[in-house]
Amino acid sequence: MKRKIMSAREALAHIKPGASIMIGGFLQSGSPDHLIRALVRHGAGGLCIISSDSGNEHTAGPELMGSGLVKKIINSYIGCNPVTVELIRQGRIESDVYPMGTFVEKIRAGGCGLGAVITGVGIDTVYAEGKPTIELSGKTYLIEMPLKADVALVHGAVADERGNLALRGTAHNYTLWMAMAAEHVVAEVDEIVPVGALDPETVDVPGILVDALVKAGDAA
Amino acid sequence: MNKKELIASHIARLLQDGEVVNLGIGIPTLVPRFVPGGVDILLHSDNGILGIGPEPEPDGRTRDLIDAGGEYCTALPGAVFLDSATDFGLIRGGHLDVAVLGALEVDQYGGIASWDIPGVRSHGIGGSMDLCAGAKRVIVGMTHCNRDGASKVRRRCRLPLTAKSAVKTIVTDLCVMQVEAPRLVVTCLMPGVTREMVTMATEADIEFRI
């Protein structure tokens, strides 16, 4: 079986300029900061970042957004990252905004093989302008398209050597869905245990989705 | 009690025992401290936790337990952690009883504008549209007028809508209003506030039923 444990540098080495990168986490909860810093060091630019909020002061989000490597952010609410707020205000990066429930469903649809998300959220607002709609059972819905990415960077509490991830508390958020929707998935974890040490009841992300495992805090 | 606490204390009285409640950032976060003893509400947060408890001791803080604003919190006995798709399924699927939100403007049709000031402030949408679409009832807690003295209680919202007709109840520093489109019905005046003061501060069509 292919060895998944590696350094952050190795895990991100193949990322090309212009890549689309999903980053897990809701603010600081489940934020893969070790990997985000390694992404900045890797230096590929023109990136499209897919992140609910681009982090806050407790994460490596401001460092990434301020690095000059990001061209666009697909997000739901970035008000907690002042670097992102200012970049958008100055028109220096593009921003695609979605209602949070739509944001996660687009990613889920991307990873789960669905053709579209049909949701009434945002109807009758400026957000809906220009978007395709469909009427079903007398109600109008927006048609939102699935979202996939080249890379996902996620955080887990514990992984086994197969890449099965156990998540904790509010760190679940987008992690599983991003792991499904991205081609190359890198997980940073606080602890790596042998296969068999993780109770299947506690596994939140199947290891088949995870391509690289990085121990958080290890030298890059 | 300052204005925000006054508003929060009135919202707290509207919550019923056993209700599942989502509190938005700002004034809504002040609500729990005013909920009467004997009324147990279950607090829900957009980032995937049902059963949020009070702030932890400094050494009890963990990145695995935060609220939707990034503040450290605790989980009460009986709490549940959810991933974001399930969490927004609860919201969009109508499983929350109450959403309490702040707003920039509301209108007499139950419209709410809370997410964007074009050219001034565009931070995004977050969970607000899902909450307005899915919660069984939406309560807005906000000041009645903005910093320039303009009424935030409009005939029609001028700022970008979060939802067109979602709001049931509006609580401001002047009064409590129920939405009975196409008018708002004032059901309670805050201490020291007269009908004239409310009428002067409100652009929307209103009726008094006190």
GROMACS .gro file of C-alpha atoms in nm:
model
  430
    1MET     CA    1   0.000   0.000   0.000
    2LYS     CA    2   0.126   0.346  -0.095
    3ARG     CA    3   0.292   0.533   0.190
    4LYS     CA    4   0.090   0.845   0.272
    5ILE     CA    5   0.295   1.003   0.549
    6MET     CA    6   0.523   1.277   0.420
    7SER     CA    7   0.642   1.631   0.481
    8ALA     CA    8   0.423   1.928   0.395
    9ARG     CA    9   0.677   2.031   0.130
   10GLU     CA   10   0.654   1.693  -0.040
   11ALA     CA   11   0.274   1.686  -0.014
   12LEU     CA   12   0.237   2.020  -0.191
   13ALA     CA   13   0.532   1.991  -0.434
   14HIS     CA   14   0.321   1.924  -0.744
   15ILE     CA   15   0.085   2.224  -0.704
   16LYS     CA   16   0.100   2.435  -1.019
   17PRO     CA   17   0.030   2.806  -1.063
   18GLY     CA   18  -0.341   2.866  -1.118
   19ALA     CA   19  -0.444   2.563  -0.911
   20SER     CA   20  -0.779   2.555  -0.727
   21ILE     CA   21  -0.732   2.480  -0.358
   22MET     CA   22  -1.005   2.398  -0.107
   23ILE     CA   23  -0.903   2.485   0.248
   24GLY     CA   24  -1.100   2.331   0.533
   25GLY     CA   25  -1.189   2.500   0.856
   26PHE     CA   26  -1.445   2.738   0.998
   27LEU     CA   27  -1.231   3.028   1.119
   28GLN     CA   28  -0.968   2.869   1.345
   29SER     CA   29  -1.158   2.545   1.400
   30GLY     CA   30  -1.015   2.274   1.176
   31SER     CA   31  -0.789   2.521   0.997
   32PRO     CA   32  -0.485   2.341   0.844
   33ASP     CA   33  -0.239   2.617   0.933
   34HIS     CA   34   0.076   2.408   0.895
   35LEU     CA   35  -0.024   2.326   0.537
   36ILE     CA   36  -0.132   2.683   0.463
   37ARG     CA   37   0.212   2.811   0.564
   38ALA     CA   38   0.373   2.541   0.349
   39LEU     CA   39   0.153   2.651   0.057
   40VAL     CA   40   0.286   3.005   0.093
   41ARG     CA   41   0.645   2.874   0.101
   42HIS     CA   42   0.573   2.660  -0.207
   43GLY     CA   43   0.516   2.986  -0.391
   44ALA     CA   44   0.281   2.886  -0.679
   45GLY     CA   45   0.068   3.188  -0.767
   46GLY     CA   46  -0.258   3.270  -0.943
   47LEU     CA   47  -0.438   3.043  -0.697
   48CYS     CA   48  -0.814   3.007  -0.666
   49ILE     CA   49  -0.881   2.949  -0.296
   50ILE     CA   50  -1.208   2.787  -0.189
   51SER     CA   51  -1.261   2.861   0.178
   52SER     CA   52  -1.569   2.957   0.375
   53ASP     CA   53  -1.398   3.252   0.544
   54SER     CA   54  -1.021   3.261   0.465
   55GLY     CA   55  -0.959   3.227   0.838
   56ASN     CA   56  -0.905   3.494   1.101
   57GLU     CA   57  -0.620   3.631   1.317
   58HIS     CA   58  -0.583   3.290   1.488
   59THR     CA   59  -0.498   3.116   1.160
   60ALA     CA   60  -0.248   3.131   0.873
   61GLY     CA   61  -0.529   3.270   0.655
   62PRO     CA   62  -0.412   3.634   0.666
   63GLU     CA   63  -0.059   3.522   0.570
   64LEU     CA   64  -0.190   3.331   0.267
   65MET     CA   65  -0.426   3.603   0.153
   66GLY     CA   66  -0.155   3.868   0.190
   67SER     CA   67   0.111   3.662   0.009
   68GLY     CA   68   0.028   3.784  -0.341
   69LEU     CA   69  -0.029   3.423  -0.450
   70VAL     CA   70  -0.410   3.436  -0.449
   71LYS     CA   71  -0.604   3.551  -0.753
   72LYS     CA   72  -0.955   3.458  -0.644
   73ILE     CA   73  -1.147   3.340  -0.341
   74ILE     CA   74  -1.470   3.140  -0.352
   75ASN     CA   75  -1.624   3.198  -0.010
   76SER     CA   76  -1.925   3.265   0.207
   77TYR     CA   77  -1.816   3.530   0.458
   78ILE     CA   78  -1.468   3.681   0.482
   79GLY     CA   79  -1.538   3.962   0.729
   80CYS     CA   80  -1.319   3.803   0.999
   81ASN     CA   81  -1.000   3.828   0.789
   82PRO     CA   82  -0.905   4.196   0.756
   83VAL     CA   83  -0.644   4.117   0.488
   84THR     CA   84  -0.910   3.960   0.265
   85VAL     CA   85  -1.155   4.242   0.336
   86GLU     CA   86  -0.900   4.501   0.223
   87LEU     CA   87  -0.791   4.306  -0.087
   88ILE     CA   88  -1.153   4.277  -0.202
   89ARG     CA   89  -1.221   4.641  -0.123
   90GLN     CA   90  -0.926   4.743  -0.340
   91GLY     CA   91  -1.033   4.508  -0.619
   92ARG     CA   92  -0.702   4.321  -0.601
   93ILE     CA   93  -0.861   3.977  -0.579
   94GLU     CA   94  -1.183   3.835  -0.720
   95SER     CA   95  -1.446   3.705  -0.482
   96ASP     CA   96  -1.737   3.471  -0.552
   97VAL     CA   97  -1.977   3.473  -0.256
   98TYR     CA   98  -2.238   3.211  -0.170
   99PRO     CA   99  -2.483   3.160   0.116
  100MET     CA  100  -2.305   2.924   0.354
  101GLY     CA  101  -2.548   2.637   0.303
  102THR     CA  102  -2.514   2.669  -0.073
  103PHE     CA  103  -2.133   2.686  -0.044
  104VAL     CA  104  -2.116   2.352   0.137
  105GLU     CA  105  -2.378   2.186  -0.087
  106LYS     CA  106  -2.188   2.287  -0.403
  107ILE     CA  107  -1.881   2.116  -0.259
  108ARG     CA  108  -2.083   1.814  -0.148
  109ALA     CA  109  -2.241   1.787  -0.494
  110GLY     CA  110  -1.895   1.809  -0.650
  111GLY     CA  111  -1.764   1.524  -0.441
  112CYS     CA  112  -2.079   1.313  -0.446
  113GLY     CA  113  -2.136   1.304  -0.820
  114LEU     CA  114  -2.449   1.518  -0.829
  115GLY     CA  115  -2.529   1.732  -1.131
  116ALA     CA  116  -2.649   2.041  -0.948
  117VAL     CA  117  -2.781   2.184  -0.623
  118ILE     CA  118  -3.145   2.296  -0.628
  119THR     CA  119  -3.207   2.544  -0.347
  120GLY     CA  120  -3.453   2.824  -0.273
  121VAL     CA  121  -3.200   3.013  -0.062
  122GLY     CA  122  -3.127   3.355  -0.209
  123ILE     CA  123  -3.435   3.373  -0.433
  124ASP     CA  124  -3.575   3.730  -0.460
  125THR     CA  125  -3.243   3.889  -0.368
  126VAL     CA  126  -2.968   4.049  -0.582
  127TYR     CA  127  -2.763   3.737  -0.518
  128ALA     CA  128  -3.001   3.545  -0.746
  129GLU     CA  129  -2.972   3.788  -1.037
  130GLY     CA  130  -2.845   3.621  -1.353
  131LYS     CA  131  -2.858   3.272  -1.200
  132PRO     CA  132  -3.061   2.996  -1.364
  133THR     CA  133  -3.383   2.896  -1.187
  134ILE     CA  134  -3.625   2.607  -1.202
  135GLU     CA  135  -3.984   2.581  -1.088
  136LEU     CA  136  -4.076   2.261  -0.908
  137SER     CA  137  -4.407   2.192  -0.734
  138GLY     CA  138  -4.501   2.559  -0.756
  139LYS     CA  139  -4.181   2.691  -0.594
  140THR     CA  140  -3.889   2.863  -0.763
  141TYR     CA  141  -3.538   2.738  -0.690
  142LEU     CA  142  -3.190   2.844  -0.796
  143ILE     CA  143  -2.976   2.595  -0.985
  144GLU     CA  144  -2.626   2.604  -0.834
  145MET     CA  145  -2.341   2.412  -0.991
  146PRO     CA  146  -2.112   2.160  -0.819
  147LEU     CA  147  -1.768   2.273  -0.704
  148LYS     CA  148  -1.453   2.064  -0.733
  149ALA     CA  149  -1.086   2.148  -0.685
  150ASP     CA  150  -0.736   2.035  -0.773
  151VAL     CA  151  -0.627   2.021  -0.409
  152ALA     CA  152  -0.784   2.013  -0.064
  153LEU     CA  153  -0.594   2.106   0.252
  154VAL     CA  154  -0.772   1.981   0.563
  155HIS     CA  155  -0.706   1.931   0.932
  156GLY     CA  156  -0.791   1.631   1.148
  157ALA     CA  157  -0.725   1.543   1.512
  158VAL     CA  158  -0.603   1.186   1.456
  159ALA     CA  159  -0.524   0.981   1.148
  160ASP     CA  160  -0.430   0.620   1.109
  161GLU     CA  161  -0.162   0.530   0.857
  162ARG     CA  162  -0.429   0.450   0.600
  163GLY     CA  163  -0.544   0.812   0.614
  164ASN     CA  164  -0.870   0.753   0.802
  165LEU     CA  165  -0.934   1.079   0.990
  166ALA     CA  166  -1.104   1.139   1.324
  167LEU     CA  167  -1.231   1.495   1.364
  168ARG     CA  168  -1.327   1.677   1.683
  169GLY     CA  169  -1.586   1.929   1.797
  170THR     CA  170  -1.646   2.223   1.564
  171ALA     CA  171  -1.352   2.115   1.346
  172HIS     CA  172  -1.579   1.892   1.134
  173ASN     CA  173  -1.728   2.171   0.922
  174TYR     CA  174  -1.625   2.132   0.556
  175THR     CA  175  -1.352   1.870   0.601
  176LEU     CA  176  -1.524   1.555   0.471
  177TRP     CA  177  -1.689   1.736   0.180
  178MET     CA  178  -1.368   1.901   0.063
  179ALA     CA  179  -1.186   1.567   0.090
  180MET     CA  180  -1.445   1.423  -0.149
  181ALA     CA  181  -1.448   1.713  -0.394
  182ALA     CA  182  -1.075   1.758  -0.452
  183GLU     CA  183  -0.842   1.553  -0.670
  184HIS     CA  184  -0.543   1.559  -0.433
  185VAL     CA  185  -0.619   1.568  -0.061
  186VAL     CA  186  -0.362   1.657   0.200
  187ALA     CA  187  -0.452   1.618   0.566
  188GLU     CA  188  -0.254   1.764   0.854
  189VAL     CA  189  -0.314   1.588   1.180
  190ASP     CA  190  -0.202   1.625   1.540
  191GLU     CA  191  -0.141   1.251   1.583
  192ILE     CA  192  -0.082   0.952   1.351
  193VAL     CA  193  -0.160   0.602   1.482
  194PRO     CA  194  -0.119   0.253   1.333
  195VAL     CA  195  -0.399   0.099   1.124
  196GLY     CA  196  -0.642  -0.066   1.366
  197ALA     CA  197  -0.587   0.183   1.647
  198LEU     CA  198  -0.880   0.400   1.534
  199ASP     CA  199  -1.225   0.267   1.625
  200PRO     CA  200  -1.427   0.267   1.298
  201GLU     CA  201  -1.709   0.440   1.492
  202THR     CA  202  -1.483   0.745   1.528
  203VAL     CA  203  -1.370   0.776   1.165
  204ASP     CA  204  -1.518   1.083   0.995
  205VAL     CA  205  -1.319   1.088   0.670
  206PRO     CA  206  -1.240   0.759   0.497
  207GLY     CA  207  -0.871   0.717   0.421
  208ILE     CA  208  -0.945   0.629   0.058
  209LEU     CA  209  -1.001   1.001   0.004
  210VAL     CA  210  -0.672   1.111   0.160
  211ASP     CA  211  -0.357   1.116  -0.050
  212ALA     CA  212  -0.103   1.263   0.189
  213LEU     CA  213  -0.073   1.277   0.567
  214VAL     CA  214   0.134   1.544   0.734
  215LYS     CA  215   0.198   1.561   1.105
  216ALA     CA  216   0.117   1.917   1.214
  217GLY     CA  217   0.412   2.088   1.373
  218ASP     CA  218   0.675   1.871   1.203
  219ALA     CA  219   0.951   2.052   1.019
  220ALA     CA  220   0.821   2.151   0.678
  221MET     CA  221  -2.903   4.854   3.080
  222ASN     CA  222  -2.774   4.994   2.750
  223LYS     CA  223  -2.971   4.995   2.422
  224LYS     CA  224  -2.832   4.662   2.302
  225GLU     CA  225  -2.905   4.492   2.636
  226LEU     CA  226  -3.256   4.638   2.635
  227ILE     CA  227  -3.322   4.490   2.292
  228ALA     CA  228  -3.167   4.155   2.389
  229SER     CA  229  -3.373   4.135   2.709
  230HIS     CA  230  -3.697   4.181   2.514
  231ILE     CA  231  -3.598   3.919   2.259
  232ALA     CA  232  -3.521   3.675   2.541
  233ARG     CA  233  -3.883   3.706   2.662
  234LEU     CA  234  -4.006   3.592   2.319
  235LEU     CA  235  -3.826   3.259   2.339
  236GLN     CA  236  -4.016   2.953   2.459
  237ASP     CA  237  -3.901   2.660   2.667
  238GLY     CA  238  -3.738   2.390   2.454
  239GLU     CA  239  -3.692   2.601   2.142
  240VAL     CA  240  -3.389   2.551   1.917
  241VAL     CA  241  -3.247   2.897   1.860
  242ASN     CA  242  -2.974   3.036   1.634
  243LEU     CA  243  -2.822   3.364   1.746
  244GLY     CA  244  -2.650   3.584   1.489
  245ILE     CA  245  -2.349   3.801   1.565
  246GLY     CA  246  -2.394   4.133   1.745
  247ILE     CA  247  -2.699   4.207   1.961
  248PRO     CA  248  -2.837   3.849   1.937
  249THR     CA  249  -2.534   3.712   2.127
  250LEU     CA  250  -2.646   3.912   2.432
  251VAL     CA  251  -2.979   3.727   2.447
  252PRO     CA  252  -2.884   3.417   2.654
  253ARG     CA  253  -2.803   3.617   2.967
  254PHE     CA  254  -3.162   3.747   2.977
  255VAL     CA  255  -3.347   3.421   2.922
  256PRO     CA  256  -3.561   3.363   3.235
  257GLY     CA  257  -3.485   3.071   3.465
  258GLY     CA  258  -3.705   2.773   3.381
  259VAL     CA  259  -3.694   2.852   3.009
  260ASP     CA  260  -3.444   2.614   2.853
  261ILE     CA  261  -3.342   2.696   2.500
  262LEU     CA  262  -3.102   2.495   2.287
  263LEU     CA  263  -2.850   2.722   2.115
  264HIS     CA  264  -2.742   2.634   1.762
  265SER     CA  265  -2.447   2.779   1.572
  266ASP     CA  266  -2.380   2.781   1.195
  267ASN     CA  267  -2.043   2.619   1.238
  268GLY     CA  268  -2.187   2.290   1.350
  269ILE     CA  269  -2.280   2.278   1.717
  270LEU     CA  270  -2.617   2.230   1.887
  271GLY     CA  271  -2.606   2.302   2.260
  272ILE     CA  272  -2.358   2.588   2.293
  273GLY     CA  273  -2.279   2.677   2.653
  274PRO     CA  274  -2.120   2.980   2.813
  275GLU     CA  275  -1.763   3.103   2.768
  276PRO     CA  276  -1.499   2.867   2.906
  277GLU     CA  277  -1.227   2.946   3.160
  278PRO     CA  278  -0.911   3.064   2.978
  279ASP     CA  279  -0.749   2.722   3.019
  280GLY     CA  280  -1.060   2.554   2.883
  281ARG     CA  281  -1.024   2.708   2.539
  282THR     CA  282  -0.975   2.482   2.240
  283ARG     CA  283  -0.984   2.539   1.866
  284ASP     CA  284  -1.224   2.245   1.849
  285LEU     CA  285  -1.494   2.445   2.031
  286ILE     CA  286  -1.577   2.785   1.888
  287ASP     CA  287  -1.897   2.965   1.794
  288ALA     CA  288  -1.984   3.112   1.454
  289GLY     CA  289  -1.800   3.434   1.541
  290GLY     CA  290  -1.477   3.253   1.632
  291GLU     CA  291  -1.526   3.302   2.007
  292TYR     CA  292  -1.432   3.012   2.233
  293CYS     CA  293  -1.735   2.840   2.383
  294THR     CA  294  -1.835   2.529   2.574
  295ALA     CA  295  -2.066   2.240   2.490
  296LEU     CA  296  -2.350   2.175   2.736
  297PRO     CA  297  -2.449   1.821   2.840
  298GLY     CA  298  -2.647   1.674   2.552
  299ALA     CA  299  -2.463   1.880   2.290
  300VAL     CA  300  -2.414   1.758   1.934
  301PHE     CA  301  -2.140   1.831   1.680
  302LEU     CA  302  -2.235   1.841   1.312
  303ASP     CA  303  -2.053   1.880   0.982
  304SER     CA  304  -2.154   2.181   0.776
  305ALA     CA  305  -2.375   1.999   0.524
  306THR     CA  306  -2.581   1.837   0.800
  307ASP     CA  307  -2.582   2.162   0.995
  308PHE     CA  308  -2.720   2.362   0.705
  309GLY     CA  309  -2.960   2.077   0.635
  310LEU     CA  310  -3.102   2.143   0.983
  311ILE     CA  311  -3.128   2.512   0.902
  312ARG     CA  312  -3.263   2.490   0.545
  313GLY     CA  313  -3.483   2.191   0.625
  314GLY     CA  314  -3.686   2.386   0.880
  315HIS     CA  315  -3.559   2.219   1.197
  316LEU     CA  316  -3.468   2.538   1.385
  317ASP     CA  317  -3.746   2.711   1.576
  318VAL     CA  318  -3.600   3.061   1.591
  319ALA     CA  319  -3.331   3.263   1.419
  320VAL     CA  320  -3.237   3.592   1.584
  321LEU     CA  321  -3.052   3.826   1.353
  322GLY     CA  322  -2.926   4.181   1.347
  323ALA     CA  323  -3.015   4.393   1.045
  324LEU     CA  324  -2.926   4.706   0.854
  325GLU     CA  325  -3.290   4.753   0.748
  326VAL     CA  326  -3.624   4.576   0.774
  327ASP     CA  327  -3.946   4.654   0.588
  328GLN     CA  328  -4.322   4.630   0.631
  329TYR     CA  329  -4.337   4.312   0.423
  330GLY     CA  330  -4.097   4.127   0.652
  331GLY     CA  331  -3.801   4.200   0.427
  332ILE     CA  332  -3.455   4.212   0.583
  333ALA     CA  333  -3.131   4.361   0.454
  334SER     CA  334  -2.834   4.254   0.664
  335TRP     CA  335  -2.539   4.153   0.446
  336ASP     CA  336  -2.418   4.422   0.211
  337ILE     CA  337  -2.365   4.795   0.183
  338PRO     CA  338  -2.266   4.830  -0.185
  339GLY     CA  339  -1.943   5.022  -0.228
  340VAL     CA  340  -1.890   5.043   0.146
  341ARG     CA  341  -1.891   4.701   0.304
  342SER     CA  342  -1.907   4.366   0.126
  343HIS     CA  343  -1.806   4.094   0.368
  344GLY     CA  344  -2.022   3.819   0.226
  345ILE     CA  345  -2.345   3.640   0.312
  346GLY     CA  346  -2.260   3.368   0.567
  347GLY     CA  347  -2.555   3.177   0.708
  348SER     CA  348  -2.801   3.467   0.705
  349MET     CA  349  -2.994   3.376   0.388
  350ASP     CA  350  -3.023   3.010   0.486
  351LEU     CA  351  -3.145   3.111   0.833
  352CYS     CA  352  -3.408   3.347   0.694
  353ALA     CA  353  -3.524   3.082   0.449
  354GLY     CA  354  -3.536   2.794   0.694
  355ALA     CA  355  -3.606   2.903   1.050
  356LYS     CA  356  -3.966   2.864   1.165
  357ARG     CA  357  -3.962   3.223   1.291
  358VAL     CA  358  -3.717   3.506   1.240
  359ILE     CA  359  -3.670   3.778   1.503
  360VAL     CA  360  -3.466   4.087   1.422
  361GLY     CA  361  -3.289   4.276   1.701
  362MET     CA  362  -3.152   4.615   1.594
  363THR     CA  363  -3.144   4.987   1.673
  364HIS     CA  364  -3.445   5.168   1.527
  365CYS     CA  365  -3.237   5.430   1.347
  366ASN     CA  366  -2.886   5.428   1.210
  367ARG     CA  367  -2.599   5.652   1.317
  368ASP     CA  368  -2.716   5.930   1.084
  369GLY     CA  369  -3.065   5.921   1.238
  370ALA     CA  370  -3.228   5.759   0.934
  371SER     CA  371  -3.501   5.505   0.999
  372LYS     CA  372  -3.400   5.142   0.958
  373VAL     CA  373  -3.768   5.044   0.957
  374ARG     CA  374  -3.866   5.106   0.595
  375ARG     CA  375  -4.158   5.069   0.357
  376ARG     CA  376  -3.919   4.871   0.136
  377CYS     CA  377  -3.555   4.789   0.211
  378ARG     CA  378  -3.318   4.996  -0.001
  379LEU     CA  379  -3.010   4.788   0.078
  380PRO     CA  380  -2.959   4.443  -0.079
  381LEU     CA  381  -3.209   4.197   0.067
  382THR     CA  382  -3.114   3.894   0.271
  383ALA     CA  383  -3.474   3.775   0.230
  384LYS     CA  384  -3.791   3.931   0.089
  385SER     CA  385  -4.052   3.837   0.352
  386ALA     CA  386  -3.894   3.634   0.628
  387VAL     CA  387  -3.920   3.845   0.944
  388LYS     CA  388  -4.195   3.785   1.203
  389THR     CA  389  -4.091   4.014   1.488
  390ILE     CA  390  -3.870   4.321   1.513
  391VAL     CA  391  -3.731   4.437   1.846
  392THR     CA  392  -3.565   4.779   1.857
  393ASP     CA  393  -3.455   5.023   2.126
  394LEU     CA  394  -3.791   5.199   2.079
  395CYS     CA  395  -4.047   4.921   2.051
  396VAL     CA  396  -4.148   4.569   1.955
  397MET     CA  397  -4.325   4.522   1.620
  398GLN     CA  398  -4.496   4.225   1.458
  399VAL     CA  399  -4.494   4.196   1.081
  400GLU     CA  400  -4.849   4.180   0.942
  401ALA     CA  401  -4.771   4.268   0.581
  402PRO     CA  402  -4.824   4.523   0.440
  403ARG     CA  403  -4.785   4.695   0.780
  404LEU     CA  404  -4.601   4.659   1.108
  405VAL     CA  405  -4.797   4.639   1.430
  406VAL     CA  406  -4.636   4.795   1.738
  407THR     CA  407  -4.719   4.573   2.035
  408CYS     CA  408  -4.492   4.718   2.302
  409LEU     CA  409  -4.315   5.047   2.371
  410MET     CA  410  -3.980   5.056   2.552
  411PRO     CA  411  -3.972   5.248   2.884
  412GLY     CA  412  -3.993   5.623   2.829
  413VAL     CA  413  -4.085   5.589   2.461
  414THR     CA  414  -4.403   5.747   2.322
  415ARG     CA  415  -4.610   5.665   2.013
  416GLU     CA  416  -4.500   5.996   1.862
  417MET     CA  417  -4.134   5.902   1.898
  418VAL     CA  418  -4.195   5.570   1.720
  419THR     CA  419  -4.395   5.736   1.442
  420MET     CA  420  -4.123   5.998   1.386
  421ALA     CA  421  -3.852   5.730   1.371
  422THR     CA  422  -4.034   5.492   1.137
  423GLU     CA  423  -4.069   5.515   0.759
  424ALA     CA  424  -4.283   5.199   0.733
  425ASP     CA  425  -4.665   5.196   0.769
  426ILE     CA  426  -4.740   5.113   1.131
  427GLU     CA  427  -5.038   5.052   1.357
  428PHE     CA  428  -5.038   5.057   1.737
  429ARG     CA  429  -5.190   4.765   1.926
  430ILE     CA  430  -5.062   4.810   2.279
   0.00000   0.00000   0.00000
